Amino acid sequence: MKIDPKTHDKFFNILKAVVAPRPIAFISSQSKEGILNLAPFSFFNGVCYVPPTISVSIARFAGEKPKDSLVNIEETGEFVVNLVNSDIAEAMNKTAAEYPTEVNEFELAGLTTMPSELITPPCVAESPVSLECRLKQVVPINEGTRRECGLVIAEVVYCHINDELYDGRYVDMKGLDVVGRLGGHSYCHVDNLFEMKQPVYKADK
């Protein structure tokens, strides 16, 4: 089967299924008026090490309503990426609906706020890892349409990680127990691990 994304109206379903598994950025943000927002986004990844930089793509609109997360990030320049493990997967899913701006998703999902160190929006206390982020830029994609997205590029300025997960060099991936996003309504557990060491090229002497 050959598919042209420009003419296939369900290509979004294919893209989500084949770019997988995707990490979930469970983003906590706060409006200029102090209203908290918590929502998951799975078009998320690392960008570079120095400075530590991440990216996450957020739709500009949900129907006619602007996405609160993107509005908050653009207006305040701050947000937290909280990782999702098995323990909070159900709570994360509760926040995925499009709620009115005044709804506090922390309370709705039964999650706890934890103060950040360098920025205003709080972390999710139940998350195994929280990355405090400051906005670098938002790159508009499909600008000016109802399907516009903002590619958020931000620097990680502080990290919270559970003590038992980090030995000073490596993160315990099995203990981290992160949940990944797949296509449709599917998710996955990152628990079937194997290792491969990266080869090092050595020229013949």
PDB file of C-alpha atoms in Angstrom:
ATOM      1  CA  MET A   1       0.000   0.000   0.000  1.00  0.00           C
ATOM      2  CA  LYS A   2       1.241   3.453  -0.913  1.00  0.00           C
ATOM      3  CA  ILE A   3      -0.180   6.466   0.905  1.00  0.00           C
ATOM      4  CA  ASP A   4       0.077  10.167   0.171  1.00  0.00           C
ATOM      5  CA  PRO A   5      -0.278  12.067   3.487  1.00  0.00           C
ATOM      6  CA  LYS A   6      -1.732  15.053   1.642  1.00  0.00           C
ATOM      7  CA  THR A   7      -4.750  13.087   0.407  1.00  0.00           C
ATOM      8  CA  HIS A   8      -5.235  10.537   3.209  1.00  0.00           C
ATOM      9  CA  ASP A   9      -7.473  12.104   5.864  1.00  0.00           C
ATOM     10  CA  LYS A  10      -6.531   9.498   8.520  1.00  0.00           C
ATOM     11  CA  PHE A  11      -2.762   9.707   8.086  1.00  0.00           C
ATOM     12  CA  PHE A  12      -2.490  11.101  11.624  1.00  0.00           C
ATOM     13  CA  ASN A  13      -3.472   7.646  12.892  1.00  0.00           C
ATOM     14  CA  ILE A  14      -0.703   6.046  10.852  1.00  0.00           C
ATOM     15  CA  LEU A  15       1.925   8.546  11.964  1.00  0.00           C
ATOM     16  CA  LYS A  16       1.099   8.036  15.651  1.00  0.00           C
ATOM     17  CA  ALA A  17       1.294   4.274  15.225  1.00  0.00           C
ATOM     18  CA  VAL A  18       4.598   4.052  13.357  1.00  0.00           C
ATOM     19  CA  VAL A  19       6.502   6.744  15.303  1.00  0.00           C
ATOM     20  CA  ALA A  20       6.416   4.633  18.435  1.00  0.00           C
ATOM     21  CA  PRO A  21       6.869   4.152  21.265  1.00  0.00           C
ATOM     22  CA  ARG A  22       6.894   7.828  22.157  1.00  0.00           C
ATOM     23  CA  PRO A  23       7.796   9.247  25.571  1.00  0.00           C
ATOM     24  CA  ILE A  24       5.063  11.232  27.294  1.00  0.00           C
ATOM     25  CA  ALA A  25       5.678  14.806  28.429  1.00  0.00           C
ATOM     26  CA  PHE A  26       3.209  15.259  31.283  1.00  0.00           C
ATOM     27  CA  ILE A  27       3.382  19.053  31.306  1.00  0.00           C
ATOM     28  CA  SER A  28       2.532  21.201  34.297  1.00  0.00           C
ATOM     29  CA  SER A  29       2.212  24.903  33.584  1.00  0.00           C
ATOM     30  CA  GLN A  30       0.680  27.971  35.156  1.00  0.00           C
ATOM     31  CA  SER A  31      -1.119  30.933  33.631  1.00  0.00           C
ATOM     32  CA  LYS A  32      -0.214  34.563  34.294  1.00  0.00           C
ATOM     33  CA  GLU A  33      -3.239  34.624  36.599  1.00  0.00           C
ATOM     34  CA  GLY A  34      -1.922  31.645  38.589  1.00  0.00           C
ATOM     35  CA  ILE A  35      -4.249  28.955  37.200  1.00  0.00           C
ATOM     36  CA  LEU A  36      -2.558  25.533  37.110  1.00  0.00           C
ATOM     37  CA  ASN A  37      -2.752  23.248  34.089  1.00  0.00           C
ATOM     38  CA  LEU A  38      -1.622  19.652  33.674  1.00  0.00           C
ATOM     39  CA  ALA A  39      -1.789  17.756  30.372  1.00  0.00           C
ATOM     40  CA  PRO A  40       0.062  14.969  28.487  1.00  0.00           C
ATOM     41  CA  PHE A  41       1.789  15.322  25.112  1.00  0.00           C
ATOM     42  CA  SER A  42       3.583  12.536  23.263  1.00  0.00           C
ATOM     43  CA  PHE A  43       5.274  14.343  20.375  1.00  0.00           C
ATOM     44  CA  PHE A  44       8.181  14.879  22.751  1.00  0.00           C
ATOM     45  CA  ASN A  45      11.916  14.206  22.702  1.00  0.00           C
ATOM     46  CA  GLY A  46      15.401  15.351  23.597  1.00  0.00           C
ATOM     47  CA  VAL A  47      17.209  17.769  21.288  1.00  0.00           C
ATOM     48  CA  CYS A  48      20.758  18.182  22.567  1.00  0.00           C
ATOM     49  CA  TYR A  49      22.967  17.823  25.653  1.00  0.00           C
ATOM     50  CA  VAL A  50      24.653  21.235  25.919  1.00  0.00           C
ATOM     51  CA  PRO A  51      22.621  23.037  26.974  1.00  0.00           C
ATOM     52  CA  PRO A  52      20.206  20.236  27.902  1.00  0.00           C
ATOM     53  CA  THR A  53      17.297  20.900  25.553  1.00  0.00           C
ATOM     54  CA  ILE A  54      13.974  19.203  24.873  1.00  0.00           C
ATOM     55  CA  SER A  55      11.201  19.698  22.348  1.00  0.00           C
ATOM     56  CA  VAL A  56       7.480  19.041  22.493  1.00  0.00           C
ATOM     57  CA  SER A  57       4.851  19.730  19.860  1.00  0.00           C
ATOM     58  CA  ILE A  58       1.517  21.130  21.058  1.00  0.00           C
ATOM     59  CA  ALA A  59      -1.552  21.838  18.946  1.00  0.00           C
ATOM     60  CA  ARG A  60      -2.535  25.512  18.980  1.00  0.00           C
ATOM     61  CA  PHE A  61      -6.264  24.759  19.282  1.00  0.00           C
ATOM     62  CA  ALA A  62      -8.615  22.127  20.663  1.00  0.00           C
ATOM     63  CA  GLY A  63     -11.673  22.843  18.563  1.00  0.00           C
ATOM     64  CA  GLU A  64     -12.201  26.599  18.902  1.00  0.00           C
ATOM     65  CA  LYS A  65     -10.398  26.858  22.241  1.00  0.00           C
ATOM     66  CA  PRO A  66      -6.664  27.629  22.434  1.00  0.00           C
ATOM     67  CA  LYS A  67      -4.646  24.928  24.203  1.00  0.00           C
ATOM     68  CA  ASP A  68      -3.977  26.127  27.744  1.00  0.00           C
ATOM     69  CA  SER A  69      -0.537  24.490  27.923  1.00  0.00           C
ATOM     70  CA  LEU A  70       0.786  26.327  24.875  1.00  0.00           C
ATOM     71  CA  VAL A  71      -0.769  29.632  25.970  1.00  0.00           C
ATOM     72  CA  ASN A  72       0.811  29.320  29.419  1.00  0.00           C
ATOM     73  CA  ILE A  73       4.219  28.374  28.041  1.00  0.00           C
ATOM     74  CA  GLU A  74       4.275  31.273  25.583  1.00  0.00           C
ATOM     75  CA  GLU A  75       3.056  33.822  28.150  1.00  0.00           C
ATOM     76  CA  THR A  76       5.270  32.765  31.077  1.00  0.00           C
ATOM     77  CA  GLY A  77       8.194  30.995  29.398  1.00  0.00           C
ATOM     78  CA  GLU A  78       8.149  28.217  32.009  1.00  0.00           C
ATOM     79  CA  PHE A  79       6.848  24.658  32.389  1.00  0.00           C
ATOM     80  CA  VAL A  80       7.707  21.272  33.867  1.00  0.00           C
ATOM     81  CA  VAL A  81       7.976  17.975  31.985  1.00  0.00           C
ATOM     82  CA  ASN A  82       6.976  15.188  34.366  1.00  0.00           C
ATOM     83  CA  LEU A  83       7.587  11.586  33.297  1.00  0.00           C
ATOM     84  CA  VAL A  84       4.765   9.053  33.490  1.00  0.00           C
ATOM     85  CA  ASN A  85       5.274   5.645  35.087  1.00  0.00           C
ATOM     86  CA  SER A  86       2.797   2.828  35.654  1.00  0.00           C
ATOM     87  CA  ASP A  87       1.699   4.240  39.000  1.00  0.00           C
ATOM     88  CA  ILE A  88       0.350   7.469  37.529  1.00  0.00           C
ATOM     89  CA  ALA A  89      -0.686   6.320  34.045  1.00  0.00           C
ATOM     90  CA  GLU A  90      -4.394   6.307  34.888  1.00  0.00           C
ATOM     91  CA  ALA A  91      -4.148   9.734  36.523  1.00  0.00           C
ATOM     92  CA  MET A  92      -2.337  11.063  33.449  1.00  0.00           C
ATOM     93  CA  ASN A  93      -5.114   9.767  31.203  1.00  0.00           C
ATOM     94  CA  LYS A  94      -7.734  11.613  33.267  1.00  0.00           C
ATOM     95  CA  THR A  95      -6.065  14.917  32.382  1.00  0.00           C
ATOM     96  CA  ALA A  96      -6.087  14.258  28.616  1.00  0.00           C
ATOM     97  CA  ALA A  97      -9.606  15.611  28.025  1.00  0.00           C
ATOM     98  CA  GLU A  98     -10.129  19.208  26.934  1.00  0.00           C
ATOM     99  CA  TYR A  99     -11.292  20.852  30.152  1.00  0.00           C
ATOM    100  CA  PRO A 100     -12.234  24.509  30.674  1.00  0.00           C
ATOM    101  CA  THR A 101      -9.276  26.723  31.550  1.00  0.00           C
ATOM    102  CA  GLU A 102     -10.359  27.129  35.165  1.00  0.00           C
ATOM    103  CA  VAL A 103     -10.266  23.353  35.866  1.00  0.00           C
ATOM    104  CA  ASN A 104      -7.287  22.268  37.998  1.00  0.00           C
ATOM    105  CA  GLU A 105      -6.193  18.934  36.529  1.00  0.00           C
ATOM    106  CA  PHE A 106      -3.973  18.206  39.549  1.00  0.00           C
ATOM    107  CA  GLU A 107      -7.103  18.038  41.684  1.00  0.00           C
ATOM    108  CA  LEU A 108      -9.129  16.235  39.020  1.00  0.00           C
ATOM    109  CA  ALA A 109      -6.504  13.468  38.723  1.00  0.00           C
ATOM    110  CA  GLY A 110      -5.747  13.254  42.449  1.00  0.00           C
ATOM    111  CA  LEU A 111      -2.115  14.275  41.968  1.00  0.00           C
ATOM    112  CA  THR A 112       0.024  16.401  44.286  1.00  0.00           C
ATOM    113  CA  THR A 113       1.894  19.596  43.483  1.00  0.00           C
ATOM    114  CA  MET A 114       5.546  19.848  44.504  1.00  0.00           C
ATOM    115  CA  PRO A 115       7.349  23.214  44.386  1.00  0.00           C
ATOM    116  CA  SER A 116       9.908  23.701  41.640  1.00  0.00           C
ATOM    117  CA  GLU A 117      13.360  25.055  42.474  1.00  0.00           C
ATOM    118  CA  LEU A 118      13.910  27.666  39.754  1.00  0.00           C
ATOM    119  CA  ILE A 119      10.548  28.270  38.090  1.00  0.00           C
ATOM    120  CA  THR A 120       6.960  28.975  39.147  1.00  0.00           C
ATOM    121  CA  PRO A 121       4.919  26.009  37.814  1.00  0.00           C
ATOM    122  CA  PRO A 122       4.974  23.057  40.229  1.00  0.00           C
ATOM    123  CA  CYS A 123       6.133  19.520  39.584  1.00  0.00           C
ATOM    124  CA  VAL A 124       3.971  16.420  39.905  1.00  0.00           C
ATOM    125  CA  ALA A 125       5.120  14.946  43.227  1.00  0.00           C
ATOM    126  CA  GLU A 126       4.181  11.405  42.171  1.00  0.00           C
ATOM    127  CA  SER A 127       6.307  11.516  39.005  1.00  0.00           C
ATOM    128  CA  PRO A 128       9.679   9.701  39.165  1.00  0.00           C
ATOM    129  CA  VAL A 129      11.395  12.482  37.188  1.00  0.00           C
ATOM    130  CA  SER A 130      10.494  16.139  36.683  1.00  0.00           C
ATOM    131  CA  LEU A 131      12.380  18.502  34.384  1.00  0.00           C
ATOM    132  CA  GLU A 132      12.023  22.219  35.032  1.00  0.00           C
ATOM    133  CA  CYS A 133      12.140  23.985  31.662  1.00  0.00           C
ATOM    134  CA  ARG A 134      12.541  27.519  30.360  1.00  0.00           C
ATOM    135  CA  LEU A 135      11.304  28.350  26.895  1.00  0.00           C
ATOM    136  CA  LYS A 136      13.827  29.101  24.155  1.00  0.00           C
ATOM    137  CA  GLN A 137      11.476  29.439  21.210  1.00  0.00           C
ATOM    138  CA  VAL A 138       8.218  28.236  19.687  1.00  0.00           C
ATOM    139  CA  VAL A 139       8.461  27.262  16.035  1.00  0.00           C
ATOM    140  CA  PRO A 140       5.033  27.546  14.343  1.00  0.00           C
ATOM    141  CA  ILE A 141       3.996  24.684  12.081  1.00  0.00           C
ATOM    142  CA  ASN A 142       1.028  25.077   9.714  1.00  0.00           C
ATOM    143  CA  GLU A 143       0.867  28.665  10.933  1.00  0.00           C
ATOM    144  CA  GLY A 144      -2.386  30.561  10.557  1.00  0.00           C
ATOM    145  CA  THR A 145      -4.628  27.516  10.209  1.00  0.00           C
ATOM    146  CA  ARG A 146      -6.918  25.701  12.639  1.00  0.00           C
ATOM    147  CA  ARG A 147      -4.375  22.869  12.658  1.00  0.00           C
ATOM    148  CA  GLU A 148      -1.437  24.989  13.702  1.00  0.00           C
ATOM    149  CA  CYS A 149       1.059  23.453  16.113  1.00  0.00           C
ATOM    150  CA  GLY A 150       3.762  25.053  18.173  1.00  0.00           C
ATOM    151  CA  LEU A 151       7.068  23.184  18.345  1.00  0.00           C
ATOM    152  CA  VAL A 152       8.245  24.178  21.802  1.00  0.00           C
ATOM    153  CA  ILE A 153      12.021  24.172  22.300  1.00  0.00           C
ATOM    154  CA  ALA A 154      13.146  24.635  25.884  1.00  0.00           C
ATOM    155  CA  GLU A 155      16.193  24.324  28.107  1.00  0.00           C
ATOM    156  CA  VAL A 156      16.105  21.996  31.097  1.00  0.00           C
ATOM    157  CA  VAL A 157      17.251  24.167  34.007  1.00  0.00           C
ATOM    158  CA  TYR A 158      16.676  21.752  36.904  1.00  0.00           C
ATOM    159  CA  CYS A 159      15.995  18.041  37.371  1.00  0.00           C
ATOM    160  CA  HIS A 160      14.184  16.140  40.121  1.00  0.00           C
ATOM    161  CA  ILE A 161      14.757  12.365  40.130  1.00  0.00           C
ATOM    162  CA  ASN A 162      13.907   9.788  42.764  1.00  0.00           C
ATOM    163  CA  ASP A 163      17.031   8.854  44.741  1.00  0.00           C
ATOM    164  CA  GLU A 164      16.760   5.122  44.089  1.00  0.00           C
ATOM    165  CA  LEU A 165      16.717   5.651  40.328  1.00  0.00           C
ATOM    166  CA  TYR A 166      20.128   7.277  39.888  1.00  0.00           C
ATOM    167  CA  ASP A 167      23.518   5.938  41.005  1.00  0.00           C
ATOM    168  CA  GLY A 168      25.501   9.022  39.991  1.00  0.00           C
ATOM    169  CA  ARG A 169      26.138   7.757  36.474  1.00  0.00           C
ATOM    170  CA  TYR A 170      23.225   5.772  35.099  1.00  0.00           C
ATOM    171  CA  VAL A 171      19.462   5.817  35.542  1.00  0.00           C
ATOM    172  CA  ASP A 172      17.802   2.541  36.568  1.00  0.00           C
ATOM    173  CA  MET A 173      15.625   2.081  33.485  1.00  0.00           C
ATOM    174  CA  LYS A 174      13.701  -0.868  34.904  1.00  0.00           C
ATOM    175  CA  GLY A 175      12.986   1.023  38.098  1.00  0.00           C
ATOM    176  CA  LEU A 176      11.992   4.120  36.136  1.00  0.00           C
ATOM    177  CA  ASP A 177       9.115   2.086  34.671  1.00  0.00           C
ATOM    178  CA  VAL A 178       8.116   4.739  32.130  1.00  0.00           C
ATOM    179  CA  VAL A 179       5.005   4.334  30.008  1.00  0.00           C
ATOM    180  CA  GLY A 180       5.193   4.937  26.258  1.00  0.00           C
ATOM    181  CA  ARG A 181       2.511   6.114  23.834  1.00  0.00           C
ATOM    182  CA  LEU A 182       1.535   4.117  20.782  1.00  0.00           C
ATOM    183  CA  GLY A 183      -1.163   4.512  18.121  1.00  0.00           C
ATOM    184  CA  GLY A 184      -4.892   4.571  18.781  1.00  0.00           C
ATOM    185  CA  HIS A 185      -5.693   4.075  22.463  1.00  0.00           C
ATOM    186  CA  SER A 186      -2.600   1.940  23.066  1.00  0.00           C
ATOM    187  CA  TYR A 187       0.277   2.449  25.493  1.00  0.00           C
ATOM    188  CA  CYS A 188       3.239   0.271  26.421  1.00  0.00           C
ATOM    189  CA  HIS A 189       5.414  -0.524  29.415  1.00  0.00           C
ATOM    190  CA  VAL A 190       9.155  -0.074  28.980  1.00  0.00           C
ATOM    191  CA  ASP A 191      10.060  -3.215  30.925  1.00  0.00           C
ATOM    192  CA  ASN A 192      11.439  -5.714  28.393  1.00  0.00           C
ATOM    193  CA  LEU A 193      15.011  -4.432  28.290  1.00  0.00           C
ATOM    194  CA  PHE A 194      18.151  -5.586  26.511  1.00  0.00           C
ATOM    195  CA  GLU A 195      21.576  -4.008  26.038  1.00  0.00           C
ATOM    196  CA  MET A 196      23.833  -3.403  23.062  1.00  0.00           C
ATOM    197  CA  LYS A 197      27.114  -1.544  23.424  1.00  0.00           C
ATOM    198  CA  GLN A 198      27.855   1.036  20.761  1.00  0.00           C
ATOM    199  CA  PRO A 199      30.760  -0.090  18.564  1.00  0.00           C
ATOM    200  CA  VAL A 200      33.936   1.969  18.369  1.00  0.00           C
ATOM    201  CA  TYR A 201      35.683   2.245  15.026  1.00  0.00           C
ATOM    202  CA  LYS A 202      39.408   1.553  15.090  1.00  0.00           C
ATOM    203  CA  ALA A 203      41.409   2.043  11.932  1.00  0.00           C
ATOM    204  CA  ASP A 204      43.786  -0.766  11.008  1.00  0.00           C
ATOM    205  CA  LYS A 205      47.332   0.017  11.988  1.00  0.00           C
TER     206      LYS A 205
END
